[in-house]
Structures are given as C-alpha cells and as structure tokens.
Coordinates of C-alpha atoms and ligand atoms in Angstrom, one line a residue:
X29 CA 23.4 153.4 138.7
X30 CA 22.4 150.0 140.3
X31 CA 23.1 147.0 138.0
X32 CA 19.9 145.1 137.5
X33 CA 20.5 141.2 137.9
X34 CA 18.2 138.9 135.9
X35 CA 18.0 135.3 136.5
X36 CA 16.0 132.6 134.9
X37 CA 13.8 130.6 137.4
X38 CA 15.8 127.6 137.5
X39 CA 19.1 129.4 138.0
X40 CA 19.4 129.0 141.8
X41 CA 18.5 125.4 141.8
X42 CA 21.8 124.6 140.1
X43 CA 24.3 122.3 142.0
X44 CA 27.3 120.5 140.5
X45 CA 27.0 116.8 140.8
X46 CA 30.8 116.3 140.5
X47 CA 31.8 112.7 140.2
X48 CA 28.1 111.8 139.3
X49 CA 28.4 114.0 136.1
X50 CA 28.1 111.9 133.1
X51 CA 30.3 114.2 131.0
X52 CA 32.2 116.7 133.2
X53 CA 33.7 120.2 132.5
X54 CA 37.1 118.5 133.3
X55 CA 36.7 116.5 130.1
X56 CA 37.8 117.5 126.6
X57 CA 38.4 121.1 127.3
X58 CA 41.7 122.9 128.2
X59 CA 41.1 124.8 131.4
X60 CA 42.0 128.5 131.4
X61 CA 44.0 129.8 134.3
X62 CA 43.5 133.5 135.4
X63 CA 46.6 135.4 136.6
X64 CA 45.4 135.8 140.1
X65 CA 45.1 131.8 140.4
X66 CA 48.5 131.3 138.7
X67 CA 50.0 133.7 141.2
X68 CA 48.5 131.6 143.9
X69 CA 49.4 128.4 142.3
X70 CA 53.2 129.5 142.0
X71 CA 53.3 129.6 145.9
X72 CA 51.9 125.9 146.4
X73 CA 54.6 123.5 147.7
X74 CA 54.8 119.7 147.8
X75 CA 53.9 117.4 145.2
X76 CA 50.5 119.2 144.2
X77 CA 52.6 122.3 144.0
X78 CA 55.2 120.6 141.5
X79 CA 52.4 119.2 139.4
X80 CA 50.6 122.8 139.2
X81 CA 53.9 124.4 138.1
X82 CA 54.7 121.5 135.4
X83 CA 51.1 121.4 134.0
X84 CA 50.5 125.2 133.6
X85 CA 51.5 126.3 130.0
X86 CA 50.8 128.7 127.4
X87 CA 48.6 127.5 124.5
X88 CA 48.7 128.6 120.9
X89 CA 46.5 131.6 121.7
X90 CA 49.0 132.9 124.5
X91 CA 46.4 131.8 127.3
X92 CA 47.7 130.1 130.4
X93 CA 46.0 126.8 130.6
X94 CA 46.0 123.2 132.0
X95 CA 46.0 121.2 128.6
X96 CA 43.9 118.2 128.3
X97 CA 45.8 114.9 128.4
X98 CA 43.9 111.9 127.0
X99 CA 41.0 114.1 127.1
X100 CA 40.9 115.0 130.7
X101 CA 42.2 117.7 132.9
X102 CA 45.4 116.5 134.5
X103 CA 44.1 117.4 137.9
X104 CA 40.7 115.3 137.5
X105 CA 41.6 112.1 139.3
X106 CA 40.5 108.4 138.9
X107 CA 37.7 109.0 141.2
X108 CA 36.5 111.7 139.0
X109 CA 37.2 114.4 141.6
X110 CA 39.3 117.4 141.4
X111 CA 42.9 117.1 143.1
X112 CA 42.9 120.9 143.3
X113 CA 39.7 121.1 145.1
X114 CA 40.9 118.2 147.5
X115 CA 44.4 119.5 148.0
X116 CA 44.1 123.4 148.6
X117 CA 40.1 123.9 148.7
X118 CA 37.5 125.1 146.4
X119 CA 38.4 128.8 146.9
X120 CA 41.5 128.2 144.9
X121 CA 39.9 126.8 141.8
X122 CA 40.4 129.2 138.7
X123 CA 37.6 131.5 137.9
X124 CA 36.8 129.3 134.7
X125 CA 36.2 126.1 137.1
X126 CA 34.6 128.0 139.9
X127 CA 32.0 129.8 137.8
X128 CA 31.1 127.1 135.2
X129 CA 28.3 126.6 134.1
X130 CA 27.1 130.0 135.2
X131 CA 27.4 132.8 132.6
X132 CA 27.1 136.5 133.2
X133 CA 26.5 138.9 130.2
X134 CA 26.7 142.4 131.1
X135 CA 24.6 145.2 129.1
X136 CA 24.3 148.7 129.9
X137 CA 22.7 148.9 133.4
X138 CA 21.8 145.2 133.6
X139 CA 23.1 141.7 133.8
X140 CA 21.7 138.6 132.5
X141 CA 22.6 135.5 134.3
X142 CA 22.4 132.2 132.6
X143 CA 23.5 128.6 132.9
X144 CA 25.4 126.7 130.0
X145 CA 23.7 124.0 128.2
X146 CA 27.3 122.3 127.9
X147 CA 26.8 121.2 131.5
X148 CA 24.6 118.0 131.9
X149 CA 23.1 119.1 135.2
X150 CA 22.2 122.5 133.9
X151 CA 20.8 121.0 130.7
X152 CA 18.5 119.0 132.8
X153 CA 17.2 122.1 134.7
X154 CA 16.6 123.8 131.4
X155 CA 14.8 120.8 129.8
X156 CA 12.7 120.6 132.8
X157 CA 11.9 124.4 133.1
X158 CA 8.4 125.6 132.1
X159 CA 7.5 128.5 129.8
X160 CA 7.9 131.2 132.5
X161 CA 11.5 130.2 133.2
X162 CA 12.6 133.5 131.5
X163 CA 9.8 135.8 132.6
X164 CA 12.1 138.3 134.2
X165 CA 14.2 138.7 130.9
X166 CA 12.9 142.0 129.2
X167 CA 11.6 143.4 132.4
X168 CA 14.7 145.7 132.2
X169 CA 13.8 149.3 133.0
X170 CA 15.6 151.9 130.7
X171 CA 16.3 155.2 132.0
X172 CA 16.8 157.3 128.9
X173 CA 20.7 156.3 128.6
X174 CA 22.4 156.5 125.1
X175 CA 21.4 153.5 123.2
X176 CA 18.3 153.1 125.0
X177 CA 16.0 152.9 121.9
X178 CA 18.2 150.4 120.2
X179 CA 18.3 148.0 123.1
X180 CA 14.6 148.4 123.8
X181 CA 13.9 147.5 120.3
X182 CA 16.2 144.5 120.5
X183 CA 14.6 143.3 123.9
X184 CA 11.0 143.6 122.3
X185 CA 12.2 141.7 119.1
X186 CA 13.8 139.0 121.3
X187 CA 10.4 138.8 123.5
X188 CA 8.5 138.3 120.1
X189 CA 11.1 135.7 118.9
X190 CA 10.8 133.7 122.0
X191 CA 6.9 133.8 122.0
X192 CA 6.9 132.6 118.2
X193 CA 9.1 129.7 119.3
X194 CA 6.5 128.7 122.0
X195 CA 3.6 128.6 119.8
X196 CA 2.6 125.2 120.0
X197 CA -0.2 125.6 117.8
X198 CA 2.2 125.6 114.8
X199 CA 4.7 122.6 113.8
X200 CA 8.0 123.7 115.0
X201 CA 9.7 124.0 111.6
X202 CA 7.0 126.7 110.9
X203 CA 7.8 128.4 114.2
X204 CA 11.4 128.5 113.1
X205 CA 10.6 129.7 109.7
X206 CA 8.4 132.5 111.3
X207 CA 11.2 133.6 113.6
X208 CA 13.6 133.8 110.6
X209 CA 11.1 135.9 108.4
X210 CA 10.3 138.1 111.5
X211 CA 14.2 138.7 112.2
X212 CA 14.8 139.5 108.6
X213 CA 12.4 142.3 109.1
X214 CA 14.2 143.1 112.3
X215 CA 17.4 143.0 110.7
X216 CA 16.2 145.4 107.8
X217 CA 15.0 147.9 110.5
X218 CA 18.5 147.5 112.0
X219 CA 20.3 148.2 108.7
X220 CA 18.0 151.4 108.2
X221 CA 16.2 149.6 105.4
X222 CA 12.3 149.3 104.7
X223 CA 11.5 145.6 105.4
X224 CA 10.5 143.9 102.2
X225 CA 8.7 140.7 101.5
X226 CA 10.9 137.6 101.1
X227 CA 11.3 135.8 97.8
X228 CA 10.5 132.2 97.5
X229 CA 13.7 129.9 98.5
X230 CA 14.8 126.9 96.4
X231 CA 16.6 125.0 99.0
X232 CA 15.0 121.6 100.0
X233 CA 17.9 119.7 101.3
X234 CA 19.5 120.0 104.8
X235 CA 22.3 117.8 104.1
X236 CA 24.8 120.6 103.6
X237 CA 24.2 121.4 107.1
X238 CA 25.3 118.1 108.2
X239 CA 28.3 118.0 105.9
X240 CA 29.4 121.3 107.3
X241 CA 29.4 119.9 111.0
X242 CA 31.7 117.1 110.0
X243 CA 34.4 119.5 108.6
X244 CA 34.5 121.5 112.0
X245 CA 36.8 120.9 114.9
X246 CA 35.4 117.9 116.8
X247 CA 36.7 117.1 120.4
X248 CA 35.4 113.6 120.7
X249 CA 35.6 110.6 118.6
X250 CA 32.1 109.4 119.6
X251 CA 30.8 112.9 118.2
X252 CA 32.4 112.3 114.9
X253 CA 31.2 108.8 114.6
X254 CA 27.6 109.8 115.4
X255 CA 28.0 112.5 112.8
X256 CA 29.1 110.1 110.2
X257 CA 26.4 107.7 110.9
X258 CA 23.7 110.2 110.4
X259 CA 25.3 111.2 107.0
X260 CA 25.3 107.5 106.0
X261 CA 21.5 107.2 106.8
X262 CA 20.5 110.7 105.8
X263 CA 17.8 109.5 103.4
X264 CA 16.1 107.4 106.0
X265 CA 15.9 110.1 108.8
X266 CA 13.4 112.4 109.9
X267 CA 13.2 114.7 113.0
X268 CA 10.8 112.7 115.3
X269 CA 7.6 114.6 116.1
X270 CA 8.2 115.1 119.8
X271 CA 11.7 116.1 119.4
X272 CA 10.7 119.8 119.3
X273 CA 9.3 119.8 122.8
X274 CA 13.0 119.3 124.0
X275 CA 14.7 121.3 121.4
X276 CA 12.5 124.4 122.0
X277 CA 14.1 124.5 125.5
X278 CA 17.6 124.6 123.9
X279 CA 16.3 127.3 121.3
X280 CA 15.1 129.5 124.1
X281 CA 18.4 129.1 126.0
X282 CA 20.2 130.1 122.8
X283 CA 18.0 133.2 122.2
X284 CA 18.5 134.5 125.7
X285 CA 22.3 133.7 125.5
X286 CA 23.0 135.2 122.1
X287 CA 20.3 137.5 120.7
X288 CA 21.5 140.5 122.4
X289 CA 25.0 140.0 120.9
X290 CA 23.3 142.4 118.0
X291 CA 23.9 145.1 120.4
X292 CA 27.5 144.9 119.1
X293 CA 27.6 143.0 115.9
X294 CA 24.4 144.7 114.7
X295 CA 23.2 141.3 113.3
X296 CA 20.3 139.3 114.7
X297 CA 20.4 136.6 112.1
X298 CA 23.5 134.9 113.1
X299 CA 22.0 133.7 116.3
X300 CA 18.6 132.5 114.4
X301 CA 20.6 130.6 111.8
X302 CA 22.9 128.8 114.4
X303 CA 19.5 127.6 116.0
X304 CA 18.3 126.2 112.8
X305 CA 21.7 124.3 112.4
X306 CA 21.6 122.9 115.8
X307 CA 17.9 121.7 115.1
X308 CA 19.0 119.8 112.1
X309 CA 21.8 118.1 113.6
X310 CA 20.4 117.4 116.8
X311 CA 17.1 116.3 115.4
X312 CA 18.7 113.9 113.2
X313 CA 21.0 112.5 115.9
X314 CA 17.9 111.9 117.9
X315 CA 16.2 110.1 114.9
X316 CA 19.3 108.1 114.3
X317 CA 19.8 106.7 118.0
X318 CA 16.1 106.0 118.0
X319 CA 16.4 104.0 114.7
X320 CA 19.3 102.1 116.1
X321 CA 17.2 101.2 119.0
X322 CA 19.1 102.9 121.7
X323 CA 17.7 106.3 122.3
X324 CA 20.4 108.4 123.6
X325 CA 18.7 110.9 126.4
X326 CA 18.1 114.0 124.5
X327 CA 19.7 116.1 127.0
X328 CA 23.0 114.3 126.2
X329 CA 22.6 115.1 122.4
X330 CA 21.8 118.8 123.0
X331 CA 24.4 119.1 125.9
X332 CA 27.0 117.6 123.4
X333 CA 26.0 119.9 120.8
X334 CA 26.5 122.8 123.0
X335 CA 29.9 121.4 123.9
X336 CA 31.2 120.7 120.6
X337 CA 29.9 123.7 118.5
X338 CA 28.3 126.1 120.6
X339 CA 31.4 126.4 123.1
X340 CA 33.9 126.2 120.3
X341 CA 35.0 129.8 119.2
X342 CA 36.4 128.5 116.0
X343 CA 33.3 126.6 115.1
X344 CA 31.0 129.7 115.9
X345 CA 33.1 131.7 113.6
X346 CA 33.1 128.9 111.0
X347 CA 29.2 128.9 111.0
X348 CA 29.0 132.8 110.8
X349 CA 31.5 132.9 108.0
X350 CA 29.4 130.2 106.1
X351 CA 26.1 132.3 106.7
X352 CA 28.0 135.2 105.1
X353 CA 29.5 133.4 102.2
X354 CA 27.1 130.3 101.3
X355 CA 23.8 131.3 99.6
X356 CA 22.0 128.2 100.7
X357 CA 22.0 129.9 104.0
X358 CA 20.1 132.7 103.0
X359 CA 16.8 133.4 104.9
X360 CA 14.7 132.6 101.9
X361 CA 16.6 129.1 101.4
X362 CA 16.5 128.1 105.1
X363 CA 12.7 128.6 105.3
X364 CA 12.1 126.7 102.2
X365 CA 14.3 123.9 103.8
X366 CA 12.1 123.9 107.0
X367 CA 8.8 124.2 105.3
X368 CA 9.9 121.1 103.3
X369 CA 10.5 119.1 106.5
X370 CA 6.9 119.5 107.7
Ligands
SF4_418 S1 29.6 119.6 133.9 FE1 28.3 120.7 135.4 S2 27.7 118.9 136.6 FE2 29.3 118.1 135.5 S3 31.2 118.5 136.7 FE3 31.1 120.3 135.5 S4 29.7 121.8 136.7 FE4 29.7 119.7 137.5

C-alpha cells in the first residue's frame, strides 16, 4: 500500500537560517550520531578527523553523541557555523542534524510530517500560519485494515479538538476546558466505559504547575531564572488577553504532533494536560516579561518551552507521571482552575 504523506501548509517554506538563528539546534543539546554517520566519521583524516574521533562519545543511555561543551556543540564555530558542514559537506551531517526540525510520524498507511516548535524559524512559520494550515490532516483514506475504526475515531476526535481550540467566540481558557471535557468523554469511550458527567473541581490556583516546572531538568540558566521570577511575582500575574492568539498555534502544533500517540498509549488526556501546563507557564512568562517592560517575542517563549520541556524525554515522562499521581491534575480540577482564570 502506498504511504500517504501529509504536510501542513507552511512545511515547504522552511529553510534553516544558520548563523542568523537566535537560538540554534547546535546549542544546549547533545547531538545523536547514527551508526552510518559514525562509520563515515571514522574514515575522516586530518585535524577534523582527529576532532571527530575525540568528541564522539557514549552517553549514559548508551547512545553515541557529541556532548555539548559550554552549552554548544563542539563543532559549532565562532561564526555560528558548523565545521562538519564546512569541512566535509552537508551530506555528511548526522541524521539528527540533517533532519531537524523536520519530524515524521508514521501510522498505518500514512505519515504526518511536521516541523518542531523548538526551532525559531519553524516556530515563526507556525505562528504566522492561518487556520487552514493543517487542513490536509485527517484527510487520510482508510481502507479497512485492522485498527481502522480506532484510528478513524481518533482522527475525528482530534479534528473536533482542534476545531474547539479555534472557536474564538469563546475565551481561550473555556476552550481549553471544553477540550478537556470532550476528551474525558473520548477517553471513557477508549476505555470501553459509558461517558459520565464530570463532577465539580476544587482547584483554583495554577501555582503548583509553575512549582513543578522548577523541579524539572533545565538546560539554560536563563530559563531557570525566568521561572523563578514568575514564581516570585505569581500573585501579580495574569495571562494577557491577546496571548491566546499566539498560544493557539502552539496548541494546534501540539495536538497534531502528539494526539495520535493514543494509538499506542490508549490515552488522549496526556497530550491535553501537557497543553494546559504549557499555557500556564508560557502565559505567565509572557505576562512577567511585559510587566518588566521588555516583552520577549512570544515566539521565543514558546520555542524555549518546546526546547526545555517538550523535547526532553525526562520532563515529558515527569509530567505524565504527575498526571497519574497528583489529584490536582484531574480533569475536573484543571477545568475549575482554567475557569477561575477567566
Ligand atoms: S534551530 Fe532551526 S533555524 Fe536555527 S540553526 Fe537549527 S534548524 Fe536552523
């Protein structure tokens, strides 16, 4: 069967801006090196070859990587260009370097292609996109294969969730609350249960979400400082009214990137709860920067959240574990918290 490839409208407009990038994927992250690339690097001679052999190490998870040094890839030079690209050519970049920020997610019979919000240039494209950017997602034609009903159900539920997020007649916090309530019903159906009305929640403070983020693995000191600052000023902060206009693009990206994980996990609520956490943290960061008189571009706040939290396996696992164990993350309590913010 032919694999159907699906792209958002902005995908093909992406072009890496290299040394003009305000963050760079060569910053903060260890770089995974696949075995094919390692085999080639083992053949490289001269000073670049020596450095490649010396810097390629095995990390704690047994992966072969270039480890960051002072927050930078050891091959990212002072002109903010890549010495491997310059020395032996783009075709010899590792898979990770060559593909980022492009993300492919394969399902039975179709592949969804996305860009990562952790790349500033990709984030800019997503923030500038219109409501039809993901129009082709959900256009998958199913052909009666096993699991068709389950996938069709998830695709329909994802489209409905995305439509709820974009219903601008409704305040954004209510839209998020509606998405949670709707997906609680979806989850009941996935569990083989009868959807039941939700009880009233009792949570009215979102501070615990901010606290939790300070306990996470953090790459950059500036991110740690920014989180501390919003905690210190928590009582004076409110998400700014126009923040949702940008955040809804991040939320859409998140839904198209993660909702269908439920094919394997059987859970649609993890991705929804992670969106709520992202909204609280980035919304308050945006409010705090505005309060201090130097509003950071929202692109940078959302892009940094993606890099610090979304792209960290440890942090994503920590979030999901808290959703499982902490009653403050029940759907009822999150809805009560969101409604209290309006
Ligand atoms: S983060 Fe994006 S724009 Fe920046 S260097 Fe990497 S791929 Fe290029």
